Coordinates of C-alpha atoms and ligand atoms in Angstrom, one line a residue:
X1 CA -25.3 2.5 -7.8
X2 CA -28.3 1.5 -5.8
X3 CA -27.6 0.9 -2.1
X4 CA -28.8 -2.6 -2.3
X5 CA -26.5 -3.8 -5.0
X6 CA -24.8 -7.2 -4.3
X7 CA -21.9 -8.7 -6.0
X8 CA -20.3 -12.1 -5.3
X9 CA -16.8 -10.6 -5.2
X10 CA -15.7 -7.1 -4.6
X11 CA -12.2 -6.2 -5.7
X12 CA -10.8 -3.1 -4.1
X13 CA -8.1 -1.4 -6.2
X14 CA -7.5 -1.3 -10.0
X15 CA -3.7 -1.6 -10.0
X16 CA -1.6 -4.5 -11.3
X17 CA -3.2 -6.8 -8.7
X18 CA -6.8 -5.8 -8.9
X19 CA -6.9 -6.0 -12.7
X20 CA -5.1 -9.3 -12.5
X21 CA -7.6 -10.6 -10.0
X22 CA -10.5 -9.4 -12.2
X23 CA -9.1 -11.2 -15.2
X24 CA -8.7 -14.5 -13.2
X25 CA -12.3 -14.2 -11.8
X26 CA -13.7 -13.4 -15.2
X27 CA -12.0 -16.5 -16.8
X28 CA -12.0 -19.0 -14.0
X29 CA -15.2 -18.4 -12.1
X30 CA -18.0 -18.3 -14.7
X31 CA -21.2 -17.0 -13.3
X32 CA -19.5 -15.1 -10.5
X33 CA -20.4 -11.5 -10.4
X34 CA -17.7 -9.0 -9.4
X35 CA -17.0 -5.3 -9.4
X36 CA -13.7 -3.3 -9.0
X37 CA -13.8 -0.2 -6.9
X38 CA -10.9 2.2 -7.4
X39 CA -10.3 5.4 -5.5
X40 CA -8.4 7.2 -8.1
X41 CA -9.6 8.4 -11.5
X42 CA -7.4 6.0 -13.4
X43 CA -6.2 2.4 -13.3
X44 CA -2.6 1.2 -13.0
X45 CA -2.0 2.0 -9.2
X46 CA 1.7 2.4 -8.6
X47 CA 2.4 2.8 -12.3
X48 CA 0.0 5.6 -12.7
X49 CA 0.8 7.4 -9.4
X50 CA 4.5 7.7 -9.6
X51 CA 5.6 10.1 -12.4
X52 CA 9.2 11.1 -11.4
X53 CA 11.9 11.1 -14.0
X54 CA 13.2 7.6 -14.9
X55 CA 10.3 5.7 -13.0
X56 CA 10.7 2.1 -14.0
X57 CA 10.5 -1.4 -12.7
X58 CA 13.3 -2.8 -10.7
X59 CA 12.4 -6.4 -11.2
X60 CA 12.1 -7.9 -14.6
X61 CA 8.8 -7.6 -16.6
X62 CA 8.7 -11.3 -17.5
X63 CA 8.0 -12.0 -13.8
X64 CA 6.2 -8.7 -13.0
X65 CA 3.9 -9.3 -16.0
X66 CA 0.9 -11.6 -15.8
X67 CA 1.6 -15.3 -16.6
X68 CA -1.7 -15.3 -18.6
X69 CA -0.8 -12.3 -20.8
X70 CA 2.8 -12.3 -22.1
X71 CA 4.7 -9.1 -21.6
X72 CA 4.9 -8.0 -25.2
X73 CA 8.4 -6.3 -25.2
X74 CA 12.0 -7.5 -25.0
X75 CA 12.8 -4.8 -22.4
X76 CA 13.2 -6.6 -19.1
X77 CA 13.4 -3.5 -16.9
X78 CA 10.5 -1.3 -18.2
X79 CA 9.5 2.4 -17.8
X80 CA 6.4 3.2 -15.7
X81 CA 4.4 4.3 -18.8
X82 CA 5.0 1.0 -20.6
X83 CA 3.9 -0.9 -17.4
X84 CA 0.8 1.3 -17.1
X85 CA -0.1 0.7 -20.8
X86 CA 0.4 -3.1 -20.3
X87 CA -1.9 -3.2 -17.3
X88 CA -4.6 -1.3 -19.1
X89 CA -4.3 -3.3 -22.2
X90 CA -4.7 -6.5 -20.2
X91 CA -7.9 -5.1 -18.6
X92 CA -9.3 -4.3 -22.1
X93 CA -8.2 -7.6 -23.6
X94 CA -9.9 -9.6 -20.8
X95 CA -13.0 -7.4 -20.9
X96 CA -12.8 -6.3 -17.2
X97 CA -12.1 -2.6 -17.8
X98 CA -15.9 -2.0 -17.8
X99 CA -16.1 -3.5 -14.3
X100 CA -14.0 -0.8 -12.8
X101 CA -15.7 2.1 -11.0
X102 CA -13.4 5.0 -10.6
X103 CA -13.3 7.6 -7.8
X104 CA -14.9 5.0 -5.5
X105 CA -13.0 4.8 -2.2
X106 CA -13.8 1.9 0.1
X107 CA -14.0 3.2 3.6
X108 CA -14.7 0.1 5.5
X109 CA -16.6 -3.2 5.5
X110 CA -18.5 -5.1 8.2
X111 CA -19.2 -8.8 8.0
X112 CA -22.5 -10.3 9.2
X113 CA -22.3 -14.0 10.1
X114 CA -26.0 -14.2 10.0
X115 CA -26.2 -13.0 6.4
X116 CA -22.8 -14.4 5.4
X117 CA -21.9 -11.2 3.6
X118 CA -20.0 -8.0 3.8
X119 CA -21.7 -4.7 3.9
X120 CA -19.2 -2.2 2.3
X121 CA -19.1 1.5 2.9
X122 CA -18.0 3.4 -0.2
X123 CA -17.3 7.1 -0.7
X124 CA -17.7 8.6 -4.2
X125 CA -15.0 11.1 -4.6
X126 CA -16.6 13.0 -7.5
X127 CA -19.8 13.8 -5.5
X128 CA -18.8 13.2 -1.9
X129 CA -21.8 10.9 -1.5
X130 CA -21.4 7.7 0.5
X131 CA -23.4 4.5 0.0
X132 CA -23.3 0.8 0.8
X133 CA -23.2 -2.3 -1.2
X134 CA -22.9 -5.9 -0.2
X135 CA -20.5 -8.7 -1.3
X136 CA -20.0 -12.3 -0.6
X137 CA -16.1 -12.1 -0.8
X138 CA -13.9 -9.1 -0.2
X139 CA -10.6 -9.0 -2.1
X140 CA -8.3 -6.2 -1.1
X141 CA -5.9 -5.4 -4.0
X142 CA -5.0 -2.1 -2.4
X143 CA -1.2 -2.3 -2.6
X144 CA 0.9 -1.7 0.6
X145 CA 1.3 2.1 1.0
X146 CA -0.5 5.4 1.5
X147 CA -1.4 7.1 -1.7
X148 CA -2.0 10.5 -0.3
X149 CA 1.3 11.0 1.5
X150 CA 4.8 9.7 1.0
X151 CA 7.0 9.3 4.1
X152 CA 9.0 12.4 5.1
X153 CA 11.2 12.4 8.1
X154 CA 11.2 15.6 10.2
X155 CA 14.0 17.7 8.8
X156 CA 15.0 20.9 10.6
X157 CA 15.0 24.2 8.8
X158 CA 13.0 23.2 5.7
X159 CA 11.1 26.6 5.9
X160 CA 14.4 28.4 5.4
X161 CA 15.3 26.7 2.1
X162 CA 14.8 29.1 -0.8
X163 CA 14.8 26.4 -3.5
X164 CA 12.1 23.8 -4.2
X165 CA 11.5 20.6 -2.2
X166 CA 9.8 17.7 -4.0
X167 CA 8.7 14.3 -2.9
X168 CA 8.8 11.6 -5.7
X169 CA 5.3 10.5 -4.9
X170 CA 4.0 14.0 -5.7
X171 CA 6.1 15.0 -8.6
X172 CA 5.2 18.4 -10.1
X173 CA 4.5 18.0 -13.8
X174 CA 6.2 21.3 -14.7
X175 CA 9.3 20.9 -12.5
X176 CA 12.2 22.4 -14.4
X177 CA 15.6 21.3 -13.1
X178 CA 17.6 21.8 -16.3
X179 CA 21.1 23.0 -15.4
X180 CA 20.2 23.2 -11.7
X181 CA 22.0 21.8 -8.7
X182 CA 19.8 18.9 -7.4
X183 CA 20.2 16.9 -4.1
X184 CA 18.3 13.6 -3.9
X185 CA 17.9 12.5 -0.3
X186 CA 17.8 8.7 0.0
X187 CA 19.5 5.5 -1.0
X188 CA 16.6 3.2 -2.0
X189 CA 15.2 2.1 -5.3
X190 CA 13.7 5.5 -6.0
X191 CA 16.9 7.4 -5.3
X192 CA 19.1 5.2 -7.4
X193 CA 16.6 5.5 -10.3
X194 CA 16.1 9.3 -10.0
X195 CA 19.8 10.2 -9.8
X196 CA 20.9 9.1 -13.3
X197 CA 17.6 10.2 -14.9
X198 CA 17.8 13.7 -13.4
X199 CA 21.6 13.9 -14.2
X200 CA 20.7 13.9 -17.9
X201 CA 19.4 17.5 -17.6
X202 CA 20.5 18.8 -14.3
X203 CA 23.7 20.8 -13.7
X204 CA 24.7 18.2 -11.1
X205 CA 22.9 15.7 -8.9
X206 CA 24.1 14.6 -5.4
X207 CA 22.7 11.5 -3.9
X208 CA 22.7 12.2 -0.2
X209 CA 22.3 9.1 1.9
X210 CA 22.5 8.4 5.6
X211 CA 23.7 4.8 5.0
X212 CA 24.4 2.8 1.9
X213 CA 22.3 0.1 0.2
X214 CA 23.3 -2.8 -2.0
X215 CA 23.2 -1.7 -5.6
X216 CA 23.5 -4.0 -8.6
X217 CA 23.5 -3.3 -12.3
X218 CA 21.2 -5.3 -14.6
X219 CA 20.8 -5.2 -18.3
X220 CA 17.6 -3.4 -19.5
X221 CA 17.2 -5.9 -22.3
X222 CA 17.1 -9.7 -21.8
X223 CA 19.2 -11.1 -24.6
X224 CA 17.8 -14.6 -24.0
X225 CA 14.3 -13.3 -24.4
X226 CA 15.1 -12.0 -27.9
X227 CA 16.6 -15.4 -28.8
X228 CA 13.7 -17.3 -27.2
X229 CA 11.2 -15.2 -29.2
X230 CA 13.0 -16.0 -32.4
X231 CA 13.0 -19.8 -31.7
X232 CA 9.7 -20.3 -29.9
X233 CA 6.0 -19.3 -30.1
X234 CA 5.3 -16.1 -28.0
X235 CA 3.7 -17.9 -25.0
X236 CA 6.4 -20.6 -24.8
X237 CA 9.2 -18.0 -25.1
X238 CA 7.5 -15.9 -22.3
X239 CA 7.2 -18.9 -20.1
X240 CA 10.8 -19.9 -20.7
X241 CA 12.2 -16.5 -19.8
X242 CA 9.9 -16.1 -16.9
X243 CA 11.1 -19.4 -15.4
X244 CA 14.7 -18.6 -16.1
X245 CA 14.2 -15.3 -14.1
X246 CA 12.3 -17.0 -11.3
X247 CA 15.0 -19.5 -10.8
X248 CA 17.9 -17.1 -11.1
X249 CA 16.2 -14.7 -8.7
X250 CA 15.5 -17.6 -6.2
X251 CA 19.1 -18.7 -6.5
X252 CA 20.4 -15.2 -5.8
X253 CA 18.1 -14.8 -2.8
X254 CA 18.9 -18.3 -1.3
X255 CA 22.7 -17.7 -1.7
X256 CA 22.3 -14.2 -0.2
X257 CA 20.7 -15.8 2.9
X258 CA 23.0 -18.8 3.2
X259 CA 26.3 -17.5 1.9
X260 CA 26.0 -13.7 2.5
X261 CA 29.8 -13.2 2.4
X262 CA 30.0 -14.8 -1.1
X263 CA 27.3 -12.6 -2.4
X264 CA 28.8 -9.5 -0.8
X265 CA 32.1 -10.3 -2.7
X266 CA 30.2 -10.7 -6.0
X267 CA 28.4 -7.4 -5.5
X268 CA 31.7 -5.8 -4.6
X269 CA 33.4 -7.1 -7.8
X270 CA 30.5 -5.6 -9.9
X271 CA 30.9 -2.3 -8.1
X272 CA 34.7 -2.2 -8.6
X273 CA 34.2 -2.8 -12.4
X274 CA 31.5 -0.1 -12.7
X275 CA 32.9 2.7 -10.5
X276 CA 35.8 5.0 -11.3
X277 CA 39.2 4.0 -9.8
X278 CA 39.7 5.2 -6.3
X279 CA 36.0 5.5 -5.5
X280 CA 35.3 5.1 -1.9
X281 CA 33.0 1.9 -2.1
X282 CA 33.4 1.2 1.6
X283 CA 31.7 4.5 2.5
X284 CA 29.1 4.7 -0.2
X285 CA 28.2 1.2 -1.3
X286 CA 29.0 -1.1 1.6
X287 CA 25.9 -1.6 3.8
X288 CA 26.1 -2.7 7.4
X289 CA 23.5 -5.4 6.8
X290 CA 23.4 -8.5 4.7
X291 CA 21.9 -8.6 1.2
X292 CA 18.2 -9.0 1.3
X293 CA 17.8 -7.9 4.9
X294 CA 16.6 -5.0 2.9
X295 CA 15.5 -4.9 -0.7
X296 CA 18.5 -5.0 -3.1
X297 CA 18.5 -2.0 -5.5
X298 CA 18.7 -2.5 -9.2
X299 CA 20.1 0.0 -11.7
X300 CA 19.3 -0.5 -15.3
X301 CA 22.4 -0.9 -17.5
X302 CA 24.5 0.5 -14.7
X303 CA 23.1 4.0 -15.4
X304 CA 23.8 5.3 -11.9
X305 CA 27.4 4.2 -12.1
X306 CA 27.8 5.9 -15.6
X307 CA 26.5 9.1 -14.0
X308 CA 29.0 8.8 -11.2
X309 CA 31.8 8.0 -13.7
X310 CA 31.2 11.0 -16.0
X311 CA 30.9 13.4 -13.0
X312 CA 27.2 14.3 -13.6
X313 CA 26.4 12.8 -10.2
X314 CA 28.1 12.1 -6.9
X315 CA 27.3 10.4 -3.6
X316 CA 27.6 11.8 -0.2
X317 CA 27.1 9.6 2.9
X318 CA 26.4 11.7 5.9
X319 CA 23.5 12.9 8.2
X320 CA 21.5 16.0 7.6
X321 CA 21.8 18.6 10.4
X322 CA 19.5 21.2 8.9
X323 CA 18.2 22.6 5.7
X324 CA 19.7 26.1 5.1
X325 CA 18.7 28.9 2.8
X326 CA 20.9 27.5 0.1
X327 CA 20.8 23.8 0.7
X328 CA 21.8 21.5 3.5
X329 CA 24.3 21.5 6.3
X330 CA 25.5 18.0 7.2
X331 CA 26.7 16.5 10.5
X332 CA 30.2 16.5 9.2
X333 CA 30.0 20.3 8.8
X334 CA 30.0 20.0 4.9
X335 CA 27.4 22.3 3.1
X336 CA 25.6 21.0 0.0
X337 CA 24.2 23.8 -2.1
X338 CA 21.0 23.0 -4.0
X339 CA 18.3 24.6 -6.1
X340 CA 16.0 21.5 -5.9
X341 CA 16.0 18.9 -3.1
X342 CA 14.2 15.7 -3.8
X343 CA 13.2 13.7 -0.6
X344 CA 13.3 10.1 -1.8
X345 CA 12.7 9.1 1.7
X346 CA 10.1 6.4 1.1
X347 CA 6.5 5.3 1.6
X348 CA 4.1 5.1 4.5
X349 CA 3.0 1.5 4.8
X350 CA -0.8 1.0 4.8
X351 CA -2.7 -2.3 4.9
X352 CA -6.0 -2.7 3.1
X353 CA -5.9 0.8 1.7
X354 CA -7.0 2.1 5.2
X355 CA -10.3 0.2 5.2
X356 CA -11.7 -0.4 8.6
X357 CA -13.1 -3.9 9.0
X358 CA -15.5 -5.3 11.6
X359 CA -16.8 -8.9 12.1
X360 CA -20.3 -9.1 13.7
X361 CA -19.9 -5.6 15.1
X362 CA -16.4 -6.1 16.5
X363 CA -13.7 -4.0 14.9
X364 CA -10.9 -6.1 13.5
X365 CA -7.4 -5.2 14.7
X366 CA -5.1 -6.4 12.0
X367 CA -2.2 -6.5 14.3
X368 CA -3.9 -9.2 16.3
X369 CA -4.6 -11.4 13.4
X370 CA -2.3 -14.1 11.9
X371 CA -1.9 -14.3 8.1
X372 CA -3.0 -17.5 6.4
X373 CA -1.0 -18.4 3.3
X374 CA 0.0 -14.7 3.4
X375 CA -3.3 -13.6 2.1
X376 CA -6.2 -14.3 4.5
X377 CA -6.4 -13.4 8.2
X378 CA -7.5 -15.3 11.2
X379 CA -11.0 -14.5 12.3
X380 CA -11.7 -12.5 9.2
X381 CA -14.2 -14.5 7.0
X382 CA -14.5 -14.3 3.3
X383 CA -11.7 -11.9 2.7
X384 CA -8.2 -11.9 1.2
X385 CA -5.6 -9.5 0.2
X386 CA -2.8 -9.4 -2.4
X387 CA 0.6 -8.9 -1.1
X388 CA 3.5 -9.6 -3.4
X389 CA 6.9 -10.9 -2.7
X390 CA 9.5 -8.8 -1.0
X391 CA 12.4 -10.7 -2.7
X392 CA 10.9 -11.1 -6.3
X393 CA 8.3 -9.7 -8.6
X394 CA 5.1 -8.7 -6.9
X395 CA 2.9 -10.4 -9.5
X396 CA 4.4 -13.9 -9.0
X397 CA 2.6 -14.1 -5.6
X398 CA -0.1 -11.6 -6.6
X399 CA -1.4 -13.9 -9.4
X400 CA -1.1 -16.9 -7.1
X401 CA -3.4 -15.1 -4.6
X402 CA -5.9 -14.4 -7.4
X403 CA -5.8 -18.1 -8.5
X404 CA -6.3 -19.2 -4.9
X405 CA -9.3 -17.0 -4.4
X406 CA -10.8 -18.4 -7.7
X407 CA -10.3 -22.0 -6.4
X408 CA -11.9 -21.1 -3.0
X409 CA -14.9 -19.4 -4.7
X410 CA -15.4 -22.4 -7.0
X411 CA -15.0 -24.9 -4.1
X412 CA -17.5 -23.1 -2.0
X413 CA -20.0 -22.7 -4.9
X414 CA -19.7 -26.4 -5.8
X415 CA -20.5 -27.4 -2.2
X416 CA -23.1 -24.7 -1.3
X417 CA -20.7 -23.1 1.3
X418 CA -20.9 -19.5 2.0
X419 CA -18.3 -18.8 4.7
X420 CA -14.6 -19.6 5.0
X421 CA -12.5 -18.3 7.9
X422 CA -8.9 -19.0 8.8
X423 CA -8.1 -19.9 12.4
X424 CA -5.1 -18.6 14.4
X425 CA -2.3 -21.0 15.4
X426 CA -2.6 -22.3 19.0
X427 CA -2.1 -19.7 21.6
X428 CA 1.6 -19.7 22.6
X429 CA 2.7 -20.7 19.1
X430 CA 5.5 -18.4 17.9
X431 CA 4.5 -15.4 15.9
X432 CA 6.8 -13.4 13.7
X433 CA 6.5 -10.1 11.8
X434 CA 4.3 -10.3 8.7
X435 CA 7.0 -8.7 6.5
X436 CA 10.5 -10.1 6.7
X437 CA 12.4 -6.9 5.6
X438 CA 14.3 -4.6 8.0
X439 CA 13.7 -1.6 5.8
X440 CA 12.7 1.6 7.5
X441 CA 9.2 1.7 6.0
X442 CA 8.5 -1.9 7.3
X443 CA 10.0 -1.3 10.8
X444 CA 8.0 2.0 11.2
X445 CA 4.7 0.1 10.8
X446 CA 5.5 -3.4 12.3
X447 CA 3.2 -2.8 15.2
X448 CA 0.1 -2.3 13.0
X449 CA 0.7 -5.3 10.8
X450 CA -0.7 -8.8 11.2
X451 CA 1.7 -11.6 12.4
X452 CA 2.8 -14.8 10.7
X453 CA 3.3 -18.2 12.3
X454 CA 6.4 -20.4 12.2
X455 CA 5.0 -23.1 9.9
X456 CA 2.6 -23.5 6.9
X457 CA -0.1 -22.4 6.3
X458 CA 0.7 -19.4 8.6
X459 CA 4.2 -18.9 7.5
X460 CA 5.3 -17.3 4.3
X461 CA 8.5 -18.5 2.6
X462 CA 8.8 -15.9 -0.1
X463 CA 9.4 -18.8 -2.5
X464 CA 7.4 -19.0 -5.7
X465 CA 7.9 -22.7 -6.6
X466 CA 6.9 -23.6 -3.0
X467 CA 3.9 -21.4 -3.1
X468 CA 2.8 -22.8 -6.5
X469 CA 2.5 -26.2 -4.8
X470 CA 0.6 -24.8 -1.8
X471 CA -1.7 -22.3 -3.6
X472 CA -2.4 -23.8 -7.0
X473 CA -2.3 -27.5 -6.2
X474 CA -2.5 -27.9 -2.4
X475 CA -5.7 -28.9 -0.6
X476 CA -8.1 -26.1 0.2
X477 CA -9.3 -27.7 3.4
X478 CA -6.9 -28.0 6.3
X479 CA -6.9 -27.8 10.1
X480 CA -6.3 -24.1 9.9
X481 CA -9.4 -23.1 7.9
X482 CA -13.1 -23.6 8.6
X483 CA -15.8 -23.7 5.8
X484 CA -19.5 -23.5 6.6
X485 CA -22.9 -23.0 5.3
X486 CA -24.7 -20.2 7.0
X487 CA -27.7 -19.6 4.7
X488 CA -29.7 -21.9 2.5
X489 CA -27.1 -21.9 -0.2
X490 CA -27.3 -25.1 -2.3
X491 CA -24.4 -26.9 -4.0
X492 CA -24.0 -25.6 -7.6
X493 CA -23.4 -28.6 -9.9
X494 CA -22.3 -26.2 -12.7
X495 CA -19.4 -24.7 -10.6
X496 CA -15.9 -25.2 -11.9
X497 CA -14.1 -27.8 -9.7
X498 CA -11.3 -26.3 -7.6
Ligands
FAD501 C1 8.0 3.4 -7.1 C2 7.7 1.9 -7.0 C3 8.3 1.0 -7.7 C4 8.1 -0.4 -7.7 N1 8.7 -1.3 -8.5 C5 8.5 -2.6 -8.4 C6 9.1 -3.5 -9.2 O1 9.9 -3.2 -10.1 N2 8.8 -4.8 -9.0 C7 7.9 -5.3 -8.1 O2 7.7 -6.5 -8.0 N3 7.3 -4.4 -7.3 C8 7.5 -3.1 -7.4 N4 6.9 -2.2 -6.6 C9 5.8 -2.7 -5.7 C10 4.5 -2.4 -6.5 O3 3.7 -1.6 -5.7 C11 3.9 -3.6 -7.2 O4 4.8 -4.0 -8.2 C12 2.6 -3.5 -7.8 O5 2.5 -2.3 -8.6 C13 1.5 -3.4 -6.7 O6 0.3 -3.5 -7.4 P1 -1.1 -3.5 -6.6 O7 -2.1 -3.4 -7.6 O8 -1.1 -4.6 -5.6 O9 -1.0 -2.1 -5.8 P2 -0.9 -0.7 -6.2 O10 -0.2 -0.5 -7.5 O11 -0.5 0.2 -5.1 O12 -2.5 -0.3 -6.5 C14 -3.4 -0.3 -5.5 C15 -4.7 0.4 -6.1 O13 -5.7 0.3 -5.0 C16 -6.3 1.6 -4.9 N5 -6.8 1.7 -3.5 C17 -6.1 1.6 -2.4 N6 -6.9 1.7 -1.3 C18 -8.2 1.8 -1.8 C19 -9.5 2.0 -1.2 N7 -9.6 2.0 0.1 N8 -10.5 2.1 -2.0 C20 -10.4 2.1 -3.4 N9 -9.2 1.9 -4.0 C21 -8.1 1.8 -3.2 C22 -5.2 2.6 -5.2 O14 -5.8 3.8 -5.6 C23 -4.4 1.9 -6.3 O15 -5.0 2.2 -7.6 C24 7.1 -0.8 -6.7 C25 6.5 0.1 -5.8 C26 6.8 1.4 -6.0 C27 6.1 2.4 -5.0

């Protein structure tokens, strides 16, 4: 790639979001040039990286799929490989796969107000060479966590352990655990997925958690989807099931926030039905927080509970004192023997894929910025990120971000504008954490994250219908955003109206 190459939009990342963004730009912004730079050698992001047994979605595919390309299966909770295939098929179908340049890691980007463009530093991971290109708009679709390293708390005595220690983010392809004693450390989405999947082959799997999470069983197949597909054309059936799931999800979330005791009772009833009589629900499945203070875990068709019922798996709630030669010693004094220990201890949050940004020579400290509509940042011109919902499928918000960027680009093109920059709320106005979960991986990184305000457009409501109004239909110009023309750009009469 020559160092002088310029594209109108540079998308960073070829996961679910980057490919969705590319499809939107290709279809909604005719005449806009774009490229997708991807650090890895393959597309799919999360759905290509994670290869642990049982890897699957924990929100339904009718909302995790793109609205413009119906999820082709009846399976609502889908395996990682199916999601990966769907993302890649979408890229092919919309002709954007050719725009992806693999093994290209974006290291940083600096904005010049004089030139109204970003100069982007890129490293080619195949040759080690670095080069620059320029773009008019930078769209970070880099996900929200570090790819090179999962989170691992400091455990004592790991060097003594004679068995194998595995992190789900770096699953060894040839790991043989058939008939072996496995301990999975963790209580989040990954742990509750891994335990029943590994229990199919392992001698026994113990889920070892420090504290419990909310766990709910959901059917893997959506019966209503099968019926809707029989009665309606594909797109109409997809839209119907998608909205059914959006509304049910929103209802569950709102009730969890407003009537937590009711929701706790409902979850408890579900557990009592699924778990064997006498199971100590209070110790193992009764969190100290309210539902949706942290993400609620979903188990497909109650597979975790089946594994607990048939004795292939068990749960221990305790603290690890130390790893030993043969397993783990717990604070209670109990010893857990293991051949394989899986540390399902989470992710390391990372904004913008680690890219360093500068505006007119000044480094951008993301923690000092305030999010605008949850996707742009005060003082950072011509840039946006995709950050999905914490309480619903990522793509619902992700696709709204892509549509919003298309509207912005078309608006600017039609008016000959080349700079758009959000402003921060007035000094002294309340600022809140950018991500509203109390999960460990969020709390660990809170200091490095941007802030959000207490009212729109700086506040995020994690509410899809509300965001549709704001992002798809709401005005593009408001008191919190500034558009300008820096260079001699002329209005383009052929641009699609926003
Ligand atoms: C195990 C797991 C299960 C999940 N399950 C669900 C679920 O069921 N439902 C849900 O809604 N969400 C889920 N999520 C959240 C999930 O990450 C999103 O659903 C979605 O896959 C995010 O897509 P993305 O493209 O935004 O980010 P990612 O999938 O993380 O992709 C980002 C891409 O950007 C690339 N990249 C990053 N930095 C750079 C850089 N500097 N230069 C070049 N390329 C870069 C990465 O290599 C990667 O390919 C899950 C997350 C995990 C980890």
